[in-house]
Amino acid sequence: MKKLALLIFLFLTSCTQNPARDIDKTKVSDNAPPKVTPYKTGVDISKDIINGPEVMPTPEVLPTEVEIARFETKYSVTPDGRDENIQLACKTIDGTVIEAGGTFSFNDVVGERTKERGYKKAKMFLNGERVTGYGGGVCQVSSTIYNAALLANFEIIERHAHPKPIDYLPPGKDATVNFGTMDLKFKNNRPNPVRIECKSD
């Protein structure tokens, strides 16, 4: 058995200040021109530098991520290419970023499942019947994403159930897709962008 893993990461930012260089701003005399005594003796700093605007350390913004959801399903290697379709769809989705308030559409991201785009013929549901067609198996990817989206508390905009039970998820946890007719859509209702990581063994 192989594993299909879907992870969702929330983008955060943390600020760390660059340490300022310590300078001893001790005046030599109140009446004399302002001077400073740096660590190296015998070096003066001009009055303009002393009286100029104070330079604050520049914050260094470092992008960070935190995992907010993870869901996995298992699949088998099959002679009809179903596993290859899963891996291709997964590779296409991997790295997708959904901006704050943005909507994820499975069909928009993955695109049409055709022979020209590398998809194989495999078993799939179409119009309520089990048939053989290009892209069979990608519904396991959309279903895995759906469950991760639920765990992340995203707003589900569009989701369709398979007409018959599937063997990799319990009833009510699946999300079938068909390019042009049925899609999986959800909204990133968080104040930060999120990144989808989709991995298949």
PDB file of C-alpha atoms in Angstrom:
ATOM      1  CA  MET A   1       0.000   0.000   0.000  1.00  0.00           C
ATOM      2  CA  LYS A   2       1.095   3.540  -0.741  1.00  0.00           C
ATOM      3  CA  LYS A   3       0.242   6.658   1.211  1.00  0.00           C
ATOM      4  CA  LEU A   4      -1.267   9.937   0.026  1.00  0.00           C
ATOM      5  CA  ALA A   5      -0.631  12.720   2.519  1.00  0.00           C
ATOM      6  CA  LEU A   6      -2.175  16.176   2.478  1.00  0.00           C
ATOM      7  CA  LEU A   7      -0.782  18.871   4.756  1.00  0.00           C
ATOM      8  CA  ILE A   8      -1.883  22.474   5.125  1.00  0.00           C
ATOM      9  CA  PHE A   9       0.502  25.076   6.493  1.00  0.00           C
ATOM     10  CA  LEU A  10      -0.397  28.540   7.744  1.00  0.00           C
ATOM     11  CA  PHE A  11       2.035  31.331   6.886  1.00  0.00           C
ATOM     12  CA  LEU A  12       3.119  33.373   9.889  1.00  0.00           C
ATOM     13  CA  THR A  13       5.821  36.005  10.412  1.00  0.00           C
ATOM     14  CA  SER A  14       8.166  36.546  13.307  1.00  0.00           C
ATOM     15  CA  CYS A  15      10.272  39.655  13.774  1.00  0.00           C
ATOM     16  CA  THR A  16      13.783  39.539  15.160  1.00  0.00           C
ATOM     17  CA  GLN A  17      15.801  42.703  15.558  1.00  0.00           C
ATOM     18  CA  ASN A  18      19.362  42.886  14.406  1.00  0.00           C
ATOM     19  CA  PRO A  19      21.509  43.766  17.416  1.00  0.00           C
ATOM     20  CA  ALA A  20      22.594  47.401  17.328  1.00  0.00           C
ATOM     21  CA  ARG A  21      26.281  48.176  17.617  1.00  0.00           C
ATOM     22  CA  ASP A  22      26.998  49.550  21.087  1.00  0.00           C
ATOM     23  CA  ILE A  23      28.577  52.999  21.065  1.00  0.00           C
ATOM     24  CA  ASP A  24      29.569  54.958  24.147  1.00  0.00           C
ATOM     25  CA  LYS A  25      28.054  58.418  23.612  1.00  0.00           C
ATOM     26  CA  THR A  26      29.925  60.011  26.516  1.00  0.00           C
ATOM     27  CA  LYS A  27      30.708  63.678  25.947  1.00  0.00           C
ATOM     28  CA  VAL A  28      34.238  64.793  26.732  1.00  0.00           C
ATOM     29  CA  SER A  29      33.099  68.256  27.873  1.00  0.00           C
ATOM     30  CA  ASP A  30      29.785  70.063  28.010  1.00  0.00           C
ATOM     31  CA  ASN A  31      31.339  73.131  26.401  1.00  0.00           C
ATOM     32  CA  ALA A  32      33.502  71.390  23.872  1.00  0.00           C
ATOM     33  CA  PRO A  33      32.220  70.066  20.539  1.00  0.00           C
ATOM     34  CA  PRO A  34      30.380  66.827  21.129  1.00  0.00           C
ATOM     35  CA  LYS A  35      32.493  63.774  20.806  1.00  0.00           C
ATOM     36  CA  VAL A  36      32.060  60.127  21.480  1.00  0.00           C
ATOM     37  CA  THR A  37      34.511  57.649  22.766  1.00  0.00           C
ATOM     38  CA  PRO A  38      34.135  54.424  20.779  1.00  0.00           C
ATOM     39  CA  TYR A  39      35.790  51.170  21.725  1.00  0.00           C
ATOM     40  CA  LYS A  40      38.868  52.126  19.706  1.00  0.00           C
ATOM     41  CA  THR A  41      40.566  55.074  21.356  1.00  0.00           C
ATOM     42  CA  GLY A  42      41.731  58.101  19.446  1.00  0.00           C
ATOM     43  CA  VAL A  43      38.800  58.121  16.993  1.00  0.00           C
ATOM     44  CA  ASP A  44      36.214  60.918  17.076  1.00  0.00           C
ATOM     45  CA  ILE A  45      32.729  60.912  15.589  1.00  0.00           C
ATOM     46  CA  SER A  46      31.461  64.162  14.126  1.00  0.00           C
ATOM     47  CA  LYS A  47      28.823  66.381  15.696  1.00  0.00           C
ATOM     48  CA  ASP A  48      26.450  65.736  12.787  1.00  0.00           C
ATOM     49  CA  ILE A  49      26.395  62.061  13.527  1.00  0.00           C
ATOM     50  CA  ILE A  50      25.717  62.650  17.214  1.00  0.00           C
ATOM     51  CA  ASN A  51      22.894  65.144  16.635  1.00  0.00           C
ATOM     52  CA  GLY A  52      21.382  63.396  13.629  1.00  0.00           C
ATOM     53  CA  PRO A  53      18.208  61.307  13.759  1.00  0.00           C
ATOM     54  CA  GLU A  54      18.480  58.196  15.838  1.00  0.00           C
ATOM     55  CA  VAL A  55      18.851  55.110  13.679  1.00  0.00           C
ATOM     56  CA  MET A  56      16.804  52.208  14.964  1.00  0.00           C
ATOM     57  CA  PRO A  57      17.685  48.604  14.270  1.00  0.00           C
ATOM     58  CA  THR A  58      15.987  47.352  11.119  1.00  0.00           C
ATOM     59  CA  PRO A  59      13.556  44.543  11.871  1.00  0.00           C
ATOM     60  CA  GLU A  60      14.309  41.388   9.953  1.00  0.00           C
ATOM     61  CA  VAL A  61      11.030  39.727   8.996  1.00  0.00           C
ATOM     62  CA  LEU A  62      11.394  35.991   8.696  1.00  0.00           C
ATOM     63  CA  PRO A  63       8.605  33.998   7.044  1.00  0.00           C
ATOM     64  CA  THR A  64       7.579  30.952   9.020  1.00  0.00           C
ATOM     65  CA  GLU A  65       4.919  28.278   8.698  1.00  0.00           C
ATOM     66  CA  VAL A  66       2.911  26.218  11.135  1.00  0.00           C
ATOM     67  CA  GLU A  67       1.030  23.043  10.271  1.00  0.00           C
ATOM     68  CA  ILE A  68      -2.708  23.417  10.852  1.00  0.00           C
ATOM     69  CA  ALA A  69      -4.087  20.240   9.262  1.00  0.00           C
ATOM     70  CA  ARG A  70      -2.948  16.841   8.055  1.00  0.00           C
ATOM     71  CA  PHE A  71      -4.884  13.972   6.511  1.00  0.00           C
ATOM     72  CA  GLU A  72      -3.780  10.737   4.880  1.00  0.00           C
ATOM     73  CA  THR A  73      -5.339   7.989   2.787  1.00  0.00           C
ATOM     74  CA  LYS A  74      -3.844   4.814   1.360  1.00  0.00           C
ATOM     75  CA  TYR A  75      -3.907   3.465  -2.179  1.00  0.00           C
ATOM     76  CA  SER A  76      -2.534   0.495  -4.088  1.00  0.00           C
ATOM     77  CA  VAL A  77      -0.427   0.240  -7.215  1.00  0.00           C
ATOM     78  CA  THR A  78      -2.747  -0.881 -10.008  1.00  0.00           C
ATOM     79  CA  PRO A  79      -2.101  -1.997 -13.586  1.00  0.00           C
ATOM     80  CA  ASP A  80      -4.621   0.485 -14.996  1.00  0.00           C
ATOM     81  CA  GLY A  81      -2.639   3.578 -13.985  1.00  0.00           C
ATOM     82  CA  ARG A  82      -4.861   4.781 -11.145  1.00  0.00           C
ATOM     83  CA  ASP A  83      -1.841   5.292  -8.891  1.00  0.00           C
ATOM     84  CA  GLU A  84      -0.095   7.311 -11.610  1.00  0.00           C
ATOM     85  CA  ASN A  85      -3.115   9.612 -11.862  1.00  0.00           C
ATOM     86  CA  ILE A  86      -3.059  10.139  -8.108  1.00  0.00           C
ATOM     87  CA  GLN A  87       0.629  11.013  -8.168  1.00  0.00           C
ATOM     88  CA  LEU A  88       0.241  13.406 -11.110  1.00  0.00           C
ATOM     89  CA  ALA A  89      -2.649  15.307  -9.526  1.00  0.00           C
ATOM     90  CA  CYS A  90      -0.789  15.389  -6.221  1.00  0.00           C
ATOM     91  CA  LYS A  91       2.333  16.797  -7.863  1.00  0.00           C
ATOM     92  CA  THR A  92       0.271  19.523  -9.548  1.00  0.00           C
ATOM     93  CA  ILE A  93      -1.330  20.593  -6.272  1.00  0.00           C
ATOM     94  CA  ASP A  94       1.838  20.476  -4.168  1.00  0.00           C
ATOM     95  CA  GLY A  95       2.983  23.973  -3.219  1.00  0.00           C
ATOM     96  CA  THR A  96      -0.289  25.739  -4.013  1.00  0.00           C
ATOM     97  CA  VAL A  97      -0.722  28.912  -1.943  1.00  0.00           C
ATOM     98  CA  ILE A  98      -4.191  30.178  -1.048  1.00  0.00           C
ATOM     99  CA  GLU A  99      -4.199  33.824  -0.062  1.00  0.00           C
ATOM    100  CA  ALA A 100      -6.182  35.045   2.929  1.00  0.00           C
ATOM    101  CA  GLY A 101      -9.823  35.126   1.845  1.00  0.00           C
ATOM    102  CA  GLY A 102      -8.983  33.252  -1.361  1.00  0.00           C
ATOM    103  CA  THR A 103     -10.745  30.196  -2.754  1.00  0.00           C
ATOM    104  CA  PHE A 104      -9.196  26.868  -3.724  1.00  0.00           C
ATOM    105  CA  SER A 105     -10.717  25.110  -6.729  1.00  0.00           C
ATOM    106  CA  PHE A 106      -9.560  21.569  -7.418  1.00  0.00           C
ATOM    107  CA  ASN A 107     -10.443  21.771 -11.110  1.00  0.00           C
ATOM    108  CA  ASP A 108      -8.746  25.140 -11.561  1.00  0.00           C
ATOM    109  CA  VAL A 109      -5.522  23.927  -9.952  1.00  0.00           C
ATOM    110  CA  VAL A 110      -5.350  20.398 -11.376  1.00  0.00           C
ATOM    111  CA  GLY A 111      -6.874  21.188 -14.750  1.00  0.00           C
ATOM    112  CA  GLU A 112      -8.568  18.823 -17.156  1.00  0.00           C
ATOM    113  CA  ARG A 113      -7.558  15.202 -16.851  1.00  0.00           C
ATOM    114  CA  THR A 114      -6.596  14.227 -20.396  1.00  0.00           C
ATOM    115  CA  LYS A 115      -4.239  11.862 -22.156  1.00  0.00           C
ATOM    116  CA  GLU A 116      -2.239  14.820 -23.463  1.00  0.00           C
ATOM    117  CA  ARG A 117      -1.586  15.977 -19.911  1.00  0.00           C
ATOM    118  CA  GLY A 118      -0.283  12.591 -18.863  1.00  0.00           C
ATOM    119  CA  TYR A 119      -3.352  10.993 -17.289  1.00  0.00           C
ATOM    120  CA  LYS A 120      -4.086   7.300 -17.708  1.00  0.00           C
ATOM    121  CA  LYS A 121      -7.368   5.462 -18.121  1.00  0.00           C
ATOM    122  CA  ALA A 122      -8.631   3.958 -14.882  1.00  0.00           C
ATOM    123  CA  LYS A 123     -11.875   3.128 -13.124  1.00  0.00           C
ATOM    124  CA  MET A 124     -14.004   6.134 -12.172  1.00  0.00           C
ATOM    125  CA  PHE A 125     -17.597   7.206 -11.586  1.00  0.00           C
ATOM    126  CA  LEU A 126     -19.373   9.087 -14.364  1.00  0.00           C
ATOM    127  CA  ASN A 127     -23.076   9.924 -14.335  1.00  0.00           C
ATOM    128  CA  GLY A 128     -23.557   7.530 -11.463  1.00  0.00           C
ATOM    129  CA  GLU A 129     -21.945   4.582 -13.222  1.00  0.00           C
ATOM    130  CA  ARG A 130     -18.525   3.024 -12.812  1.00  0.00           C
ATOM    131  CA  VAL A 131     -16.641   3.458 -16.090  1.00  0.00           C
ATOM    132  CA  THR A 132     -13.076   3.658 -17.394  1.00  0.00           C
ATOM    133  CA  GLY A 133     -11.799   7.119 -18.214  1.00  0.00           C
ATOM    134  CA  TYR A 134      -8.769   9.387 -18.155  1.00  0.00           C
ATOM    135  CA  GLY A 135      -7.927  10.573 -14.678  1.00  0.00           C
ATOM    136  CA  GLY A 136      -9.601   7.776 -12.764  1.00  0.00           C
ATOM    137  CA  GLY A 137      -8.422   7.916  -9.176  1.00  0.00           C
ATOM    138  CA  VAL A 138      -7.977  11.671  -8.775  1.00  0.00           C
ATOM    139  CA  CYS A 139     -11.095  11.731  -6.613  1.00  0.00           C
ATOM    140  CA  GLN A 140      -8.986  10.162  -3.884  1.00  0.00           C
ATOM    141  CA  VAL A 141      -6.808  13.266  -4.028  1.00  0.00           C
ATOM    142  CA  SER A 142      -9.804  15.618  -3.860  1.00  0.00           C
ATOM    143  CA  SER A 143     -11.296  13.564  -1.020  1.00  0.00           C
ATOM    144  CA  THR A 144      -8.042  13.703   0.931  1.00  0.00           C
ATOM    145  CA  ILE A 145      -7.881  17.470   0.441  1.00  0.00           C
ATOM    146  CA  TYR A 146     -11.512  17.783   1.532  1.00  0.00           C
ATOM    147  CA  ASN A 147     -10.818  16.096   4.858  1.00  0.00           C
ATOM    148  CA  ALA A 148      -7.749  18.254   5.469  1.00  0.00           C
ATOM    149  CA  ALA A 149      -9.841  21.347   4.705  1.00  0.00           C
ATOM    150  CA  LEU A 150     -12.421  20.215   7.264  1.00  0.00           C
ATOM    151  CA  LEU A 151      -9.698  19.784   9.881  1.00  0.00           C
ATOM    152  CA  ALA A 152      -8.436  23.287   9.083  1.00  0.00           C
ATOM    153  CA  ASN A 153     -11.981  24.653   9.578  1.00  0.00           C
ATOM    154  CA  PHE A 154     -12.078  26.146   6.103  1.00  0.00           C
ATOM    155  CA  GLU A 155     -15.409  27.178   4.635  1.00  0.00           C
ATOM    156  CA  ILE A 156     -16.528  24.490   2.171  1.00  0.00           C
ATOM    157  CA  ILE A 157     -18.079  26.156  -0.871  1.00  0.00           C
ATOM    158  CA  GLU A 158     -18.649  23.153  -3.144  1.00  0.00           C
ATOM    159  CA  ARG A 159     -18.434  19.436  -2.511  1.00  0.00           C
ATOM    160  CA  HIS A 160     -20.090  16.401  -4.096  1.00  0.00           C
ATOM    161  CA  ALA A 161     -20.409  12.858  -2.779  1.00  0.00           C
ATOM    162  CA  HIS A 162     -19.717   9.767  -4.872  1.00  0.00           C
ATOM    163  CA  PRO A 163     -22.878   8.012  -6.098  1.00  0.00           C
ATOM    164  CA  LYS A 164     -21.710   4.806  -4.430  1.00  0.00           C
ATOM    165  CA  PRO A 165     -19.508   3.966  -1.426  1.00  0.00           C
ATOM    166  CA  ILE A 166     -15.733   4.075  -1.855  1.00  0.00           C
ATOM    167  CA  ASP A 167     -13.222   1.849  -0.100  1.00  0.00           C
ATOM    168  CA  TYR A 168     -10.685   4.408   1.168  1.00  0.00           C
ATOM    169  CA  LEU A 169     -12.990   6.651   3.239  1.00  0.00           C
ATOM    170  CA  PRO A 170     -16.213   6.256   5.241  1.00  0.00           C
ATOM    171  CA  PRO A 171     -19.513   7.633   3.879  1.00  0.00           C
ATOM    172  CA  GLY A 172     -19.789  11.404   4.007  1.00  0.00           C
ATOM    173  CA  LYS A 173     -16.035  11.974   3.968  1.00  0.00           C
ATOM    174  CA  ASP A 174     -15.483  11.804   0.201  1.00  0.00           C
ATOM    175  CA  ALA A 175     -15.447  14.533  -2.441  1.00  0.00           C
ATOM    176  CA  THR A 176     -15.824  13.499  -6.062  1.00  0.00           C
ATOM    177  CA  VAL A 177     -14.802  15.791  -8.914  1.00  0.00           C
ATOM    178  CA  ASN A 178     -15.351  15.872 -12.652  1.00  0.00           C
ATOM    179  CA  PHE A 179     -13.873  18.595 -14.804  1.00  0.00           C
ATOM    180  CA  GLY A 180     -16.570  20.999 -15.977  1.00  0.00           C
ATOM    181  CA  THR A 181     -19.402  19.625 -13.846  1.00  0.00           C
ATOM    182  CA  MET A 182     -18.328  18.889 -10.264  1.00  0.00           C
ATOM    183  CA  ASP A 183     -15.632  20.652  -8.270  1.00  0.00           C
ATOM    184  CA  LEU A 184     -14.206  20.814  -4.775  1.00  0.00           C
ATOM    185  CA  LYS A 185     -13.959  24.393  -3.543  1.00  0.00           C
ATOM    186  CA  PHE A 186     -13.182  25.851  -0.158  1.00  0.00           C
ATOM    187  CA  LYS A 187     -12.300  29.291   1.183  1.00  0.00           C
ATOM    188  CA  ASN A 188      -9.282  30.212   3.257  1.00  0.00           C
ATOM    189  CA  ASN A 189     -11.139  32.109   5.971  1.00  0.00           C
ATOM    190  CA  ARG A 190      -7.994  32.789   7.982  1.00  0.00           C
ATOM    191  CA  PRO A 191      -6.151  36.125   8.062  1.00  0.00           C
ATOM    192  CA  ASN A 192      -2.960  34.573   6.651  1.00  0.00           C
ATOM    193  CA  PRO A 193      -2.106  32.752   3.425  1.00  0.00           C
ATOM    194  CA  VAL A 194      -1.858  28.978   3.560  1.00  0.00           C
ATOM    195  CA  ARG A 195       0.251  26.527   1.596  1.00  0.00           C
ATOM    196  CA  ILE A 196      -0.842  23.048   0.543  1.00  0.00           C
ATOM    197  CA  GLU A 197       1.685  20.251   0.628  1.00  0.00           C
ATOM    198  CA  CYS A 198       0.577  17.121  -1.205  1.00  0.00           C
ATOM    199  CA  LYS A 199       2.826  14.067  -1.070  1.00  0.00           C
ATOM    200  CA  SER A 200       2.443  10.541  -2.409  1.00  0.00           C
ATOM    201  CA  ASP A 201       4.770   7.605  -1.778  1.00  0.00           C
TER     202      ASP A 201
END
